[in-house]
Coordinates of N, CA, C and O in Angstrom, one line a residue:
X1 N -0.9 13.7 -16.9 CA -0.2 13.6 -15.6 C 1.1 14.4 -15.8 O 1.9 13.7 -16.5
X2 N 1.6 15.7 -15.3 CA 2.9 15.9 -15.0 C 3.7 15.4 -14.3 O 3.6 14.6 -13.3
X3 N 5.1 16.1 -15.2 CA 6.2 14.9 -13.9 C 6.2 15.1 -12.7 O 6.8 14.2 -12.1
X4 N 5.5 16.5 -11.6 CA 5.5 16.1 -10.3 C 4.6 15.0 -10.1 O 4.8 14.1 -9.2
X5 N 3.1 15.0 -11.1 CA 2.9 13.9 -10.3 C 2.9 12.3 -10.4 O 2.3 11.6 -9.7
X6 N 3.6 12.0 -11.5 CA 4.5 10.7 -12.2 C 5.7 10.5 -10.6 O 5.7 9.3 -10.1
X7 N 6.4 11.4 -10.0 CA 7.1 11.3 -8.7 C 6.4 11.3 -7.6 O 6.7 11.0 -6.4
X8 N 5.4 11.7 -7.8 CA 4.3 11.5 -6.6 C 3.9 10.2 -6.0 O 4.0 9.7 -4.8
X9 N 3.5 9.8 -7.9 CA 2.5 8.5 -7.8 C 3.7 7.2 -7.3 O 3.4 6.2 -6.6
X10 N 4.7 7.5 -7.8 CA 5.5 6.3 -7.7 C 6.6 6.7 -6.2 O 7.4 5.9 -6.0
X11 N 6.5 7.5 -5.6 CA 6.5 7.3 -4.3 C 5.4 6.9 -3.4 O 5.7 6.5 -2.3
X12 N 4.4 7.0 -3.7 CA 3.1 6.6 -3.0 C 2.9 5.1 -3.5 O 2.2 4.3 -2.9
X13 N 3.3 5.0 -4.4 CA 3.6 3.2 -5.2 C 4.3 2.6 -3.6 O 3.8 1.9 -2.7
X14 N 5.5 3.0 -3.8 CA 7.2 2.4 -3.0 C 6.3 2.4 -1.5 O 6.2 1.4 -0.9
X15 N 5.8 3.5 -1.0 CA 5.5 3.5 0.2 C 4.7 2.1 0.5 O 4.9 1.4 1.5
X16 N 4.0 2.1 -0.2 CA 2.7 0.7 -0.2 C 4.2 -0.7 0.0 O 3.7 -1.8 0.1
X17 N 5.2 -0.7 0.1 CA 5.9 -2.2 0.0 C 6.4 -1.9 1.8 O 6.7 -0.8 2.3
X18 N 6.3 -2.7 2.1 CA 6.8 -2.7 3.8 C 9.1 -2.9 3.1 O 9.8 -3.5 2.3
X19 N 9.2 -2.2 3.7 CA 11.1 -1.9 3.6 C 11.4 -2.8 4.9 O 10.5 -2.9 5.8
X20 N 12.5 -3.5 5.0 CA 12.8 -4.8 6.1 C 13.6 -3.5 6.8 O 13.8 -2.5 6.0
X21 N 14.2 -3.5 8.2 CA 14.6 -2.9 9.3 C 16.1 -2.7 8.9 O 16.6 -3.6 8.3
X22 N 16.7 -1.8 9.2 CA 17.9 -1.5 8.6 C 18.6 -2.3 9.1 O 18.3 -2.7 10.2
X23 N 20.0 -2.9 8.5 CA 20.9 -3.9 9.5 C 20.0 -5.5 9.7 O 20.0 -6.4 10.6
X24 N 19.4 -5.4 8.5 CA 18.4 -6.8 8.6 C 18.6 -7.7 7.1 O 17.7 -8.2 6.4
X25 N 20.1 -7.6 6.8 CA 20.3 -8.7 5.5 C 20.4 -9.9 6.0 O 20.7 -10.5 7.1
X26 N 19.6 -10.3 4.3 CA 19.8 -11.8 4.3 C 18.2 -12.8 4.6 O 17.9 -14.0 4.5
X27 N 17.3 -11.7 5.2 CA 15.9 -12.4 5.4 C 15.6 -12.3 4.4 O 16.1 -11.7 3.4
X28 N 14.3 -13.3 4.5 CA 13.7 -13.3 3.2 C 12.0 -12.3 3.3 O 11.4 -11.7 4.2
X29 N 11.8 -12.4 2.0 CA 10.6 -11.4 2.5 C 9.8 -11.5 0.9 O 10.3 -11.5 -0.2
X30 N 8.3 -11.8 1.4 CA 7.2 -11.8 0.9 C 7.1 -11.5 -0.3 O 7.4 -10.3 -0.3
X31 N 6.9 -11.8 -1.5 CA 7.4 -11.5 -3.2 C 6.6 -10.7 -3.5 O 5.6 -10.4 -2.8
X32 N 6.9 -10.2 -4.4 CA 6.0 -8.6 -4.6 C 4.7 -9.4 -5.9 O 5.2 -9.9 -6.9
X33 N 3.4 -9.3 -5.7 CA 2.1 -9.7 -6.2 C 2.2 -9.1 -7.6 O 2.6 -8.0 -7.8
X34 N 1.7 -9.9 -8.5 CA 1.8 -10.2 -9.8 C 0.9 -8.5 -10.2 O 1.1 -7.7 -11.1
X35 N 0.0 -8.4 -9.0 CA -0.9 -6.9 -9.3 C -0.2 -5.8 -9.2 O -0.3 -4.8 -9.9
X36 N 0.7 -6.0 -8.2 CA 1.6 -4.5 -8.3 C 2.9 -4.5 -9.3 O 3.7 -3.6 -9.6
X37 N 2.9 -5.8 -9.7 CA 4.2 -5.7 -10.7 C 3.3 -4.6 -12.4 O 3.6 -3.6 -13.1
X38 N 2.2 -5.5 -12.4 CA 1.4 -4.6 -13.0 C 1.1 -3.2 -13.2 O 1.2 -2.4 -14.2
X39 N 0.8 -3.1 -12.0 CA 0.8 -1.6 -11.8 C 1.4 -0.8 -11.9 O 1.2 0.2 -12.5
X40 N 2.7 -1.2 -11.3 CA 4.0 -0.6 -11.5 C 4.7 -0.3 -12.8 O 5.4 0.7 -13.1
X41 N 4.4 -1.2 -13.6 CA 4.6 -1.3 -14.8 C 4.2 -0.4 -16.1 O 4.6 -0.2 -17.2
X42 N 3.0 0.1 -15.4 CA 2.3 1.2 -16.2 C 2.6 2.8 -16.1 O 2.3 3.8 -16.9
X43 N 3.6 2.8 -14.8 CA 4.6 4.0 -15.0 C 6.0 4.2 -14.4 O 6.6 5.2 -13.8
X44 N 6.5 2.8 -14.8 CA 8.2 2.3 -14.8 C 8.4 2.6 -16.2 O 7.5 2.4 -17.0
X45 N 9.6 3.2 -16.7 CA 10.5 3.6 -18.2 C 10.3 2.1 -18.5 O 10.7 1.2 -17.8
X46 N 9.7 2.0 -19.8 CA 9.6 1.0 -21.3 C 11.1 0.0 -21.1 O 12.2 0.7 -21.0
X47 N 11.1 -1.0 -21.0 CA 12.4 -1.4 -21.2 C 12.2 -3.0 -22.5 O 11.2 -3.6 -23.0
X48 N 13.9 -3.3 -22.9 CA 13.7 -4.4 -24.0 C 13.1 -5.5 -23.4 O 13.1 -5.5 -22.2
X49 N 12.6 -6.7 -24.3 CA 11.8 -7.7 -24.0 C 13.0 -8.9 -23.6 O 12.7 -9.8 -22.9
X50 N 14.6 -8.9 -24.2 CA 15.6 -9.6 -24.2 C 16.4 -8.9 -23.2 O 16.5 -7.8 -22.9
X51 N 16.9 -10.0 -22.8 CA 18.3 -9.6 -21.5 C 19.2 -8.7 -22.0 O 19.5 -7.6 -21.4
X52 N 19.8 -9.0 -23.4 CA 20.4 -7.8 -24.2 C 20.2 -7.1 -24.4 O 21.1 -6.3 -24.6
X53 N 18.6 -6.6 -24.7 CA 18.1 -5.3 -25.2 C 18.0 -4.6 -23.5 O 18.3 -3.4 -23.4
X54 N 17.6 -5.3 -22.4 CA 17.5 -4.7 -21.1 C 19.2 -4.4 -20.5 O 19.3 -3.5 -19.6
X55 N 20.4 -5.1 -20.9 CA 21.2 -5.0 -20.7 C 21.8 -3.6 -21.4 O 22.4 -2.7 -20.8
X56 N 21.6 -3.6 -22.2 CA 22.4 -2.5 -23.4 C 21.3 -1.0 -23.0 O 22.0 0.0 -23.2
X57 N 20.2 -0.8 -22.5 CA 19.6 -0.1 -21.7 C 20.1 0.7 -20.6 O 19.9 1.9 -20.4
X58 N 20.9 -0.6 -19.6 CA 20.8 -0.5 -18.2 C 23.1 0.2 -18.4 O 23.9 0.9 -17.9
X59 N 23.1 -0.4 -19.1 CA 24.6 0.3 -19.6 C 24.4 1.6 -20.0 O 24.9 2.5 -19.4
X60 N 23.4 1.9 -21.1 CA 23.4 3.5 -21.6 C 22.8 4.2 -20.4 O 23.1 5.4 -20.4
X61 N 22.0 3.7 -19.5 CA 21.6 4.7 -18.3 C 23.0 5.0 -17.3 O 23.5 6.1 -17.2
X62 N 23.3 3.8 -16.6 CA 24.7 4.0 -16.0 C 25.2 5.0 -16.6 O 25.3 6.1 -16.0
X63 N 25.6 4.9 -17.9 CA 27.0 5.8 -18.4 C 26.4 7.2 -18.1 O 27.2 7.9 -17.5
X64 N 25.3 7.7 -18.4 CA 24.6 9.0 -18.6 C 24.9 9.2 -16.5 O 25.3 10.3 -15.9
X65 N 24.7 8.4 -16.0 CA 24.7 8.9 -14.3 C 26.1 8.9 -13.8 O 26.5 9.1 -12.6
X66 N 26.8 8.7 -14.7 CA 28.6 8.4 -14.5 C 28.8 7.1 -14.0 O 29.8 7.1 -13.2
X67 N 28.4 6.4 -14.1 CA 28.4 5.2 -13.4 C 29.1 4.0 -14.0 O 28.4 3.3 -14.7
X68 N 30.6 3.4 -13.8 CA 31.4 2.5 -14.4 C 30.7 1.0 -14.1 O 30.9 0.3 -13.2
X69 N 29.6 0.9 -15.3 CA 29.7 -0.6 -15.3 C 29.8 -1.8 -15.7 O 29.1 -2.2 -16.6
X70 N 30.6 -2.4 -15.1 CA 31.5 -3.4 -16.2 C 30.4 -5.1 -15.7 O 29.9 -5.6 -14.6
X71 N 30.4 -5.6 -17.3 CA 29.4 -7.2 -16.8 C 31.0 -8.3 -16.8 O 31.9 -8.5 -17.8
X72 N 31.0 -8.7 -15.9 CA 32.1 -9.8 -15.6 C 31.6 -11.1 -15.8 O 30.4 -11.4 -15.7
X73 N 32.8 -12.2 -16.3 CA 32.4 -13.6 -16.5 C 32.5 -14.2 -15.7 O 32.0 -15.3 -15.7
X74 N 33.2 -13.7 -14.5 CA 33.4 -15.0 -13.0 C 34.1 -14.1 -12.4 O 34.4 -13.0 -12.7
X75 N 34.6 -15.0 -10.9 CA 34.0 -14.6 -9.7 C 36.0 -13.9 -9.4 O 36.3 -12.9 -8.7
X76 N 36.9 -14.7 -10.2 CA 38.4 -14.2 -10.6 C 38.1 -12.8 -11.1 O 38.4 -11.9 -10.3
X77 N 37.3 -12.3 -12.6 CA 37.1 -10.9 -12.5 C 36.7 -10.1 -12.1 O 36.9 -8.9 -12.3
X78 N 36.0 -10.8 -11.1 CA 35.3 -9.9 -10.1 C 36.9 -8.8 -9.1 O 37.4 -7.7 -9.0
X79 N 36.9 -10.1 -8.7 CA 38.4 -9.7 -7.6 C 39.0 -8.7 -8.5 O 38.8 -7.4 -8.4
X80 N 39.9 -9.4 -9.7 CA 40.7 -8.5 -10.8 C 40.3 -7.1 -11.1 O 41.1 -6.3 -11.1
X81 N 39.3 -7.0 -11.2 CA 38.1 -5.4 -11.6 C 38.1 -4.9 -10.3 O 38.7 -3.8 -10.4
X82 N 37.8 -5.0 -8.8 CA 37.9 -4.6 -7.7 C 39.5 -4.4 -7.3 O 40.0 -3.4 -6.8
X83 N 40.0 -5.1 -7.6 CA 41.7 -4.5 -7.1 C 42.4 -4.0 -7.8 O 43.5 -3.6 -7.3
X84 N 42.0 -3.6 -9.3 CA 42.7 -2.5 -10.0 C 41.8 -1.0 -9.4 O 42.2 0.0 -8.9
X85 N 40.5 -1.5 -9.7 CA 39.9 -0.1 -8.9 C 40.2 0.7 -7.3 O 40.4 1.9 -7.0
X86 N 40.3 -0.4 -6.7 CA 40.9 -0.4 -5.2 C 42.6 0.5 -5.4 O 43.1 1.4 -4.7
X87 N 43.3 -0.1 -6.5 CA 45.1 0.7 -6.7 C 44.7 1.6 -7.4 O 45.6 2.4 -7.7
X88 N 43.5 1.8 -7.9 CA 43.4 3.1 -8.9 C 43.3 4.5 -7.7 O 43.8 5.6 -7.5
X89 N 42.4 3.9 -7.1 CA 41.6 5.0 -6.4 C 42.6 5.0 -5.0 O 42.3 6.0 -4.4
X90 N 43.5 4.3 -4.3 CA 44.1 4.1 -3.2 C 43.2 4.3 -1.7 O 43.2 5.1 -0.8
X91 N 42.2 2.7 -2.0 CA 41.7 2.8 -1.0 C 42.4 2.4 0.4 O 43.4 1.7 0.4
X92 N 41.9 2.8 1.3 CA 43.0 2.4 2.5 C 41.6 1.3 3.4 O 41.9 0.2 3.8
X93 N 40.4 1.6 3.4 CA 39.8 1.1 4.2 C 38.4 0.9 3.6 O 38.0 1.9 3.0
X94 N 37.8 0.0 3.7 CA 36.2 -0.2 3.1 C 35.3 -0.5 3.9 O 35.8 -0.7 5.1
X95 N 33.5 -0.7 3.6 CA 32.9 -1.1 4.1 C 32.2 -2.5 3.5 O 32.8 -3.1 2.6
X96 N 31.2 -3.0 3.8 CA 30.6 -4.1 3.2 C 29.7 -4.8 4.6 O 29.6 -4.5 5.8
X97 N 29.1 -5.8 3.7 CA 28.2 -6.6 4.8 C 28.4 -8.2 4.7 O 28.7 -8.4 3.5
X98 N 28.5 -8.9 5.0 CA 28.3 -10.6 4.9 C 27.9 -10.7 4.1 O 27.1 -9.8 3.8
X99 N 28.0 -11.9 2.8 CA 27.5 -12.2 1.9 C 28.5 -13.2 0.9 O 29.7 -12.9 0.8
X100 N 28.0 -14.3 0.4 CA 28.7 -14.7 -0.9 C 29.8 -13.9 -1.6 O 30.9 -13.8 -1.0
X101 N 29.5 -13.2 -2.9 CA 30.3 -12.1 -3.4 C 31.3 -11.2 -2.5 O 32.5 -10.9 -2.7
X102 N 30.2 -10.7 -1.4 CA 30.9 -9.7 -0.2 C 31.7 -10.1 0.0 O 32.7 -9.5 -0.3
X103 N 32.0 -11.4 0.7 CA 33.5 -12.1 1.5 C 34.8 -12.4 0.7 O 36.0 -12.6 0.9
X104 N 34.0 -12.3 -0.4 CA 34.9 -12.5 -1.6 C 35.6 -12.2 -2.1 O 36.6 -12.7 -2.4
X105 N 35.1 -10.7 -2.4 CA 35.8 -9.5 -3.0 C 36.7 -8.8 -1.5 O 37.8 -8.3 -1.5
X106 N 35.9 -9.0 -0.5 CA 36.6 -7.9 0.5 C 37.7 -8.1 1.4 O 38.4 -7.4 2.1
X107 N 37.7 -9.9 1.2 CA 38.7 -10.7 2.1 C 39.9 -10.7 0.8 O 41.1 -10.7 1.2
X108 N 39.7 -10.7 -0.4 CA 40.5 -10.5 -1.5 C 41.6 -9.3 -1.9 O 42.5 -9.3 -2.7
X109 N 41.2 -8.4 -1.1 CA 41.3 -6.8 -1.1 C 42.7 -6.7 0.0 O 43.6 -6.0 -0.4
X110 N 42.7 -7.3 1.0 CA 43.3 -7.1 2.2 C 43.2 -5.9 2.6 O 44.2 -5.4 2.9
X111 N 42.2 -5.3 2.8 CA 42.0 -4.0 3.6 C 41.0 -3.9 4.6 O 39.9 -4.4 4.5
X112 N 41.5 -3.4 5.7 CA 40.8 -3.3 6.8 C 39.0 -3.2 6.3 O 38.8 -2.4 5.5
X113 N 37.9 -4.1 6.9 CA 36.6 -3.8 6.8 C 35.8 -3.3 7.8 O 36.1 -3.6 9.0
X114 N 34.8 -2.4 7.5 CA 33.6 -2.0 8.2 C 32.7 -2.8 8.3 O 31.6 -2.3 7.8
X115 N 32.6 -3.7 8.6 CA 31.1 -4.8 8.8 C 29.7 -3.4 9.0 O 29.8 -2.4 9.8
X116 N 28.9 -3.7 8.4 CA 28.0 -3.2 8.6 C 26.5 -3.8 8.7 O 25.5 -3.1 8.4
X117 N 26.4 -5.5 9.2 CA 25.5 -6.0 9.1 C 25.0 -6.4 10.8 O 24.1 -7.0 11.2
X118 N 26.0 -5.7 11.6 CA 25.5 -5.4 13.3 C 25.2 -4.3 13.4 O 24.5 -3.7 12.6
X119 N 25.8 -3.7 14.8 CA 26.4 -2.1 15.3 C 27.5 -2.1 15.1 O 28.5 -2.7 15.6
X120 N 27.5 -1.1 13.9 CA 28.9 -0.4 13.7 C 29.1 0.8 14.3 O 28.2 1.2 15.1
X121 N 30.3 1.6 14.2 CA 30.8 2.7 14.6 C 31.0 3.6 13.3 O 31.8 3.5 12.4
X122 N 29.8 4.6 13.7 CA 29.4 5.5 12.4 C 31.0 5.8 12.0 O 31.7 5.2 11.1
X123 N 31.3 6.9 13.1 CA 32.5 7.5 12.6 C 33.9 6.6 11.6 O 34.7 7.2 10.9
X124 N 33.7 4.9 11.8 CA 34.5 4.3 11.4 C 33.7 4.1 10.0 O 34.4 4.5 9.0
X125 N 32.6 3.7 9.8 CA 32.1 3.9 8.5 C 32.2 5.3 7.8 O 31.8 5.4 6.7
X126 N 32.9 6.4 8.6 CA 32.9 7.4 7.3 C 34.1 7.4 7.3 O 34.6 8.5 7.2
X127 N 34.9 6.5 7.5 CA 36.9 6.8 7.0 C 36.5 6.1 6.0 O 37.2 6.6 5.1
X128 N 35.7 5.3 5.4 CA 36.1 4.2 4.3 C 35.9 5.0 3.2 O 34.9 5.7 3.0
X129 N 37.1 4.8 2.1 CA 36.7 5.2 0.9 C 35.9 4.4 -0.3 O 35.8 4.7 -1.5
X130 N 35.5 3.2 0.4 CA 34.2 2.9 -0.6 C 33.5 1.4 0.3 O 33.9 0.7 1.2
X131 N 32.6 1.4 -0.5 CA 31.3 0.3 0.0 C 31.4 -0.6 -0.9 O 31.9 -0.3 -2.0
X132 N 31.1 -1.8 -0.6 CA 30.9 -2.9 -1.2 C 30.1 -3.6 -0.7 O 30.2 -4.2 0.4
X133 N 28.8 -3.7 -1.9 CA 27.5 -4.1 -1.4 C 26.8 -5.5 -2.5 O 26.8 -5.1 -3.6
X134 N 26.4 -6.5 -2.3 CA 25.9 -7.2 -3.0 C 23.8 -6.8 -3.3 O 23.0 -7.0 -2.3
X135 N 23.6 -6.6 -4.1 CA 22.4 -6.2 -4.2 C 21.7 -7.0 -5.6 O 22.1 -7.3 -6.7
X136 N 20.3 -7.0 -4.8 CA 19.3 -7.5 -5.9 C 19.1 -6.9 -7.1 O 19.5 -7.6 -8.0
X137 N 18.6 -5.9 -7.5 CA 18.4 -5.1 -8.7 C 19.2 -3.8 -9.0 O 20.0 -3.5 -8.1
X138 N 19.2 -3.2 -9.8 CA 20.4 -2.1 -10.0 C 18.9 -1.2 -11.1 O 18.1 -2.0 -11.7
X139 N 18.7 -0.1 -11.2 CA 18.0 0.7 -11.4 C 18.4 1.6 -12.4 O 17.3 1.9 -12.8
X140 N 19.1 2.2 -13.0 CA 19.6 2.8 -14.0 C 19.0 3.8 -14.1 O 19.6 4.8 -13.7
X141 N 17.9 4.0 -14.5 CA 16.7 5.3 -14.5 C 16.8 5.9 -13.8 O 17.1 7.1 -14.1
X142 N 16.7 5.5 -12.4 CA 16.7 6.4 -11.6 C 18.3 6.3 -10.0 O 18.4 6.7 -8.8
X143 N 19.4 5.6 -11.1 CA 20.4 5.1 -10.2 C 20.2 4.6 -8.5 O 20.9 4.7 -7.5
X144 N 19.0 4.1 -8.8 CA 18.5 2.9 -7.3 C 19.2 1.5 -7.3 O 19.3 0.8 -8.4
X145 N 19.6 1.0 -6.0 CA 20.1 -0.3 -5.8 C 19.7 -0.7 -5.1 O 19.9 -0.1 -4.1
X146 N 19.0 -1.9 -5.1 CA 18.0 -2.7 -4.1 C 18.8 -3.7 -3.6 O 18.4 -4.5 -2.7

């Protein structure tokens, strides 16, 4: 099999999962079947069998996509790591959605937010100089965030 069709097959994989409606956080939704984890598995990148060996993986892919990322001990470094990056970068305005973490970090920030878990106003989502998103899995290989 060539690599077009390794990107073929594994978009024709992704297609097979029903995607929830945009602007639809926080539902829950149907667990993905022990057969497709299977499946999938048979042409997803090799990863370690330990959190460390999968961790130390998911760091050397980041770094290769330029991607800064830092594993924090609590929810204080969280803030701490987001507000030097926020004075680094001089954000004036963000986006984000509802969430645990999200309220956390973004009510922490004191900068104007973009809610984006209603109808937002595009044009107001493109002043922001960054997103803040709480997500299930992080992807490295292929820098995907679920």
């Amino acid at each position: 099999m060539n690599e077009r069709e390794k990107i073929l097959s594994r978009v024709r994989e992704a297609l097979k999962v029903v995607a929830p409606l945009p602007g639809s956080h926080g539902e829950t939704h149907l667990p993905v079947s022990a057969k497709n984890i299977s499946t999938a598995r048979q042409w997803l990148p090799k990863v370690g069998e330990s959190f460390e060996e999968q961790l130390a993986l998911f760091q050397k892919d980041a770094g290769e996509l330029k991607a800064d990322f830092q594993l924090l001990a609590s929810r204080d470094e969280l803030k701490t790591a987001l507000a030097k990056i926020s004075a680094a970068e001089n954000w004036k305005r963000i986006a984000s959605h509802r969430g645990e973490l999200t309220d956390l970090v973004s009510g922490a920030l004191n900068l104007p937010i973009c809610f984006t878990d209603k109808n937002y106003d595009i044009h107001e989502l493109e002043t922001c100089d960054a997103g803040i998103s709480e997500c299930a899995a992080l992807i490295a290989q292929t820098g995907s965030v679920l």
